[in-house]
PDB file of C-alpha atoms in Angstrom:
ATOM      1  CA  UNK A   1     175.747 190.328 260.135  1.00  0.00           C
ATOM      2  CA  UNK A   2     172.654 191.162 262.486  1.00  0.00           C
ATOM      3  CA  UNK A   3     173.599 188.243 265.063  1.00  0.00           C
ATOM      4  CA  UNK A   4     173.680 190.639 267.575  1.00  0.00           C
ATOM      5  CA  UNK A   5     171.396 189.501 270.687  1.00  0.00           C
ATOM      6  CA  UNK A   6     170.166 192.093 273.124  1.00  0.00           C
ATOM      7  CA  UNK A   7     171.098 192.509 275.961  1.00  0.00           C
ATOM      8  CA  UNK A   8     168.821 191.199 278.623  1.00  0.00           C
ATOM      9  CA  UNK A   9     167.759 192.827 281.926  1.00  0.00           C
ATOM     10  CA  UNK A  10     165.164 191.409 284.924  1.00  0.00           C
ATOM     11  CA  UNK A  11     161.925 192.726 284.378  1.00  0.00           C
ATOM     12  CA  UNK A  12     158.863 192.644 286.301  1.00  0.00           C
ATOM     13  CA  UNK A  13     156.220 190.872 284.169  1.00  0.00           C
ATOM     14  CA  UNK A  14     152.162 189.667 285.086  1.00  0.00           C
ATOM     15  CA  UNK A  15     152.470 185.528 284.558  1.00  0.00           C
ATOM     16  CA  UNK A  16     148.913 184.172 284.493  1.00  0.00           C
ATOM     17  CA  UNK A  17     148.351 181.628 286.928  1.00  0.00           C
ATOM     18  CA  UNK A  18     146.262 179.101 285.119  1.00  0.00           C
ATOM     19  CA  UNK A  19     149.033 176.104 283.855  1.00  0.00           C
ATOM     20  CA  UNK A  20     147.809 175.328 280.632  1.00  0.00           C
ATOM     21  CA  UNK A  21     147.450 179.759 279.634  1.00  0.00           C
ATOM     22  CA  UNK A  22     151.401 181.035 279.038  1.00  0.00           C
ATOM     23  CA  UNK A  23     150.077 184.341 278.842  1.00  0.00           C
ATOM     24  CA  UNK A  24     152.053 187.363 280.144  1.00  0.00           C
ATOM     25  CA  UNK A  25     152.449 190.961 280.197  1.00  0.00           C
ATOM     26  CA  UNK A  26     155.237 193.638 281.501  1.00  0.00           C
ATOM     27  CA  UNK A  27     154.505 195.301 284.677  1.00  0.00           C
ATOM     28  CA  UNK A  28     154.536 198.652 282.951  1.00  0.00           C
ATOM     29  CA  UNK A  29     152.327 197.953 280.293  1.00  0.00           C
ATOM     30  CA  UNK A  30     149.314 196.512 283.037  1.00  0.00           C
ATOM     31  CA  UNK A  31     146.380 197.750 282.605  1.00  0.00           C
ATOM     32  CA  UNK A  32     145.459 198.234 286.101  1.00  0.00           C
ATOM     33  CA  UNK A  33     147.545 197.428 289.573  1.00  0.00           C
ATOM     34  CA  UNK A  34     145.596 194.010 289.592  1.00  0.00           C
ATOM     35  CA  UNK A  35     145.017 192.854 285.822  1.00  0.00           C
ATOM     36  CA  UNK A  36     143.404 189.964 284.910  1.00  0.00           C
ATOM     37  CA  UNK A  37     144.450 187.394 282.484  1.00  0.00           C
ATOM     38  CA  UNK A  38     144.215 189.409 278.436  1.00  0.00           C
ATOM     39  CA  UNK A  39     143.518 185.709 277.149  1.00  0.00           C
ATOM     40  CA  UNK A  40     141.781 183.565 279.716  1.00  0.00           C
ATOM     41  CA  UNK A  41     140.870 186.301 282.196  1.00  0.00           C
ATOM     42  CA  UNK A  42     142.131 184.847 285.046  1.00  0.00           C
ATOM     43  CA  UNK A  43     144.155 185.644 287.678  1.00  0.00           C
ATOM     44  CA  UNK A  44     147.712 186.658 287.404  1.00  0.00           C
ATOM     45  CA  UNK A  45     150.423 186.672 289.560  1.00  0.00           C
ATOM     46  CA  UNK A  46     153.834 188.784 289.845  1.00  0.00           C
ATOM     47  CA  UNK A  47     157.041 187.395 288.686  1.00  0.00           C
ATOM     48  CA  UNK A  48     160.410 188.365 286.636  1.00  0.00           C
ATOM     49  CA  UNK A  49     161.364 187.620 283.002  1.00  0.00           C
ATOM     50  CA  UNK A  50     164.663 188.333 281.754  1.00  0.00           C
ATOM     51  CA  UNK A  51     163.663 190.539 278.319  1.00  0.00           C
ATOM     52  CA  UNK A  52     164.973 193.075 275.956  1.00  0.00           C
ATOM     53  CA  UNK A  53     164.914 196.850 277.145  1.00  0.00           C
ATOM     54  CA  UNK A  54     162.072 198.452 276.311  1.00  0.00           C
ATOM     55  CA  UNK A  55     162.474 201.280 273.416  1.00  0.00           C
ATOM     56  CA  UNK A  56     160.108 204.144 273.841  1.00  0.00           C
ATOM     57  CA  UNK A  57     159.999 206.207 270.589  1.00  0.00           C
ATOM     58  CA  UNK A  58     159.515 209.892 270.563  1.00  0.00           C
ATOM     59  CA  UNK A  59     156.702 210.930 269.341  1.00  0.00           C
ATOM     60  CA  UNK A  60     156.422 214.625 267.586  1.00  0.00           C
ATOM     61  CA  UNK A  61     153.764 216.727 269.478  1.00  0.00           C
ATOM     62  CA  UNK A  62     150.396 217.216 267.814  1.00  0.00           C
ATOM     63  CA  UNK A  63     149.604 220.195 266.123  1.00  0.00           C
ATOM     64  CA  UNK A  64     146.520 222.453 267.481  1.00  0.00           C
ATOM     65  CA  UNK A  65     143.870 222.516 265.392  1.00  0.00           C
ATOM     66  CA  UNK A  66     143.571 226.401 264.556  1.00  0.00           C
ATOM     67  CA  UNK A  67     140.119 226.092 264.918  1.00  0.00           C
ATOM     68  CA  UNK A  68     138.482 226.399 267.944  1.00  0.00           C
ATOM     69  CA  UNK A  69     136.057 223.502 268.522  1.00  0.00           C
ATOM     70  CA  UNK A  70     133.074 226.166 270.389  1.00  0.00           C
TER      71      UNK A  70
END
C-alpha cells in the first residue's frame, strides 16, 4: 500500500563543516566546484550520503517564438 522504500545508493553530497549547521547539498546540484555553506555560508567539506536516485524529468523543448526579436 505505498510502503515501498527506495532504494538507496552512495552519493557524493557537500556536508557543511560548522557542527551546530546540518546543512547539505548533492555534489551534482553544487553551485560551483567549491560552494559555500547555502545557510551559514561556511565552508563545506566532501562526504557520502546514502539517498534516493535522483529522477530527472524530461522536459518538452520550447517552442521558437515566430517572431524574430531584431
Amino acid at each position: 500500500m505505498g510502503n515501498e522504500k527506495p532504494e538507496l545508493i552512495p552519493v557524493p553530497i557537500w556536508r557543511c563543516k560548522n557542527k551546530e549547521c546540518k546543512s547539505w547539498v548533492r555534489a551534482e546540484l553544487a553551485s560551483s566546484a567549491n560552494p559555500e555553506c547555502p545557510i551559514c555560508k561556511g565552508p563545506m567539506g566532501r562526504s557520502m550520503k546514502h539517498l534516493p536516485k535522483l529522477v530527472k524529468k524530461h522536459k518538452a523543448p520550447r517552442k521558437k517564438k515566430e517572431e524574430s526579436m531584431w
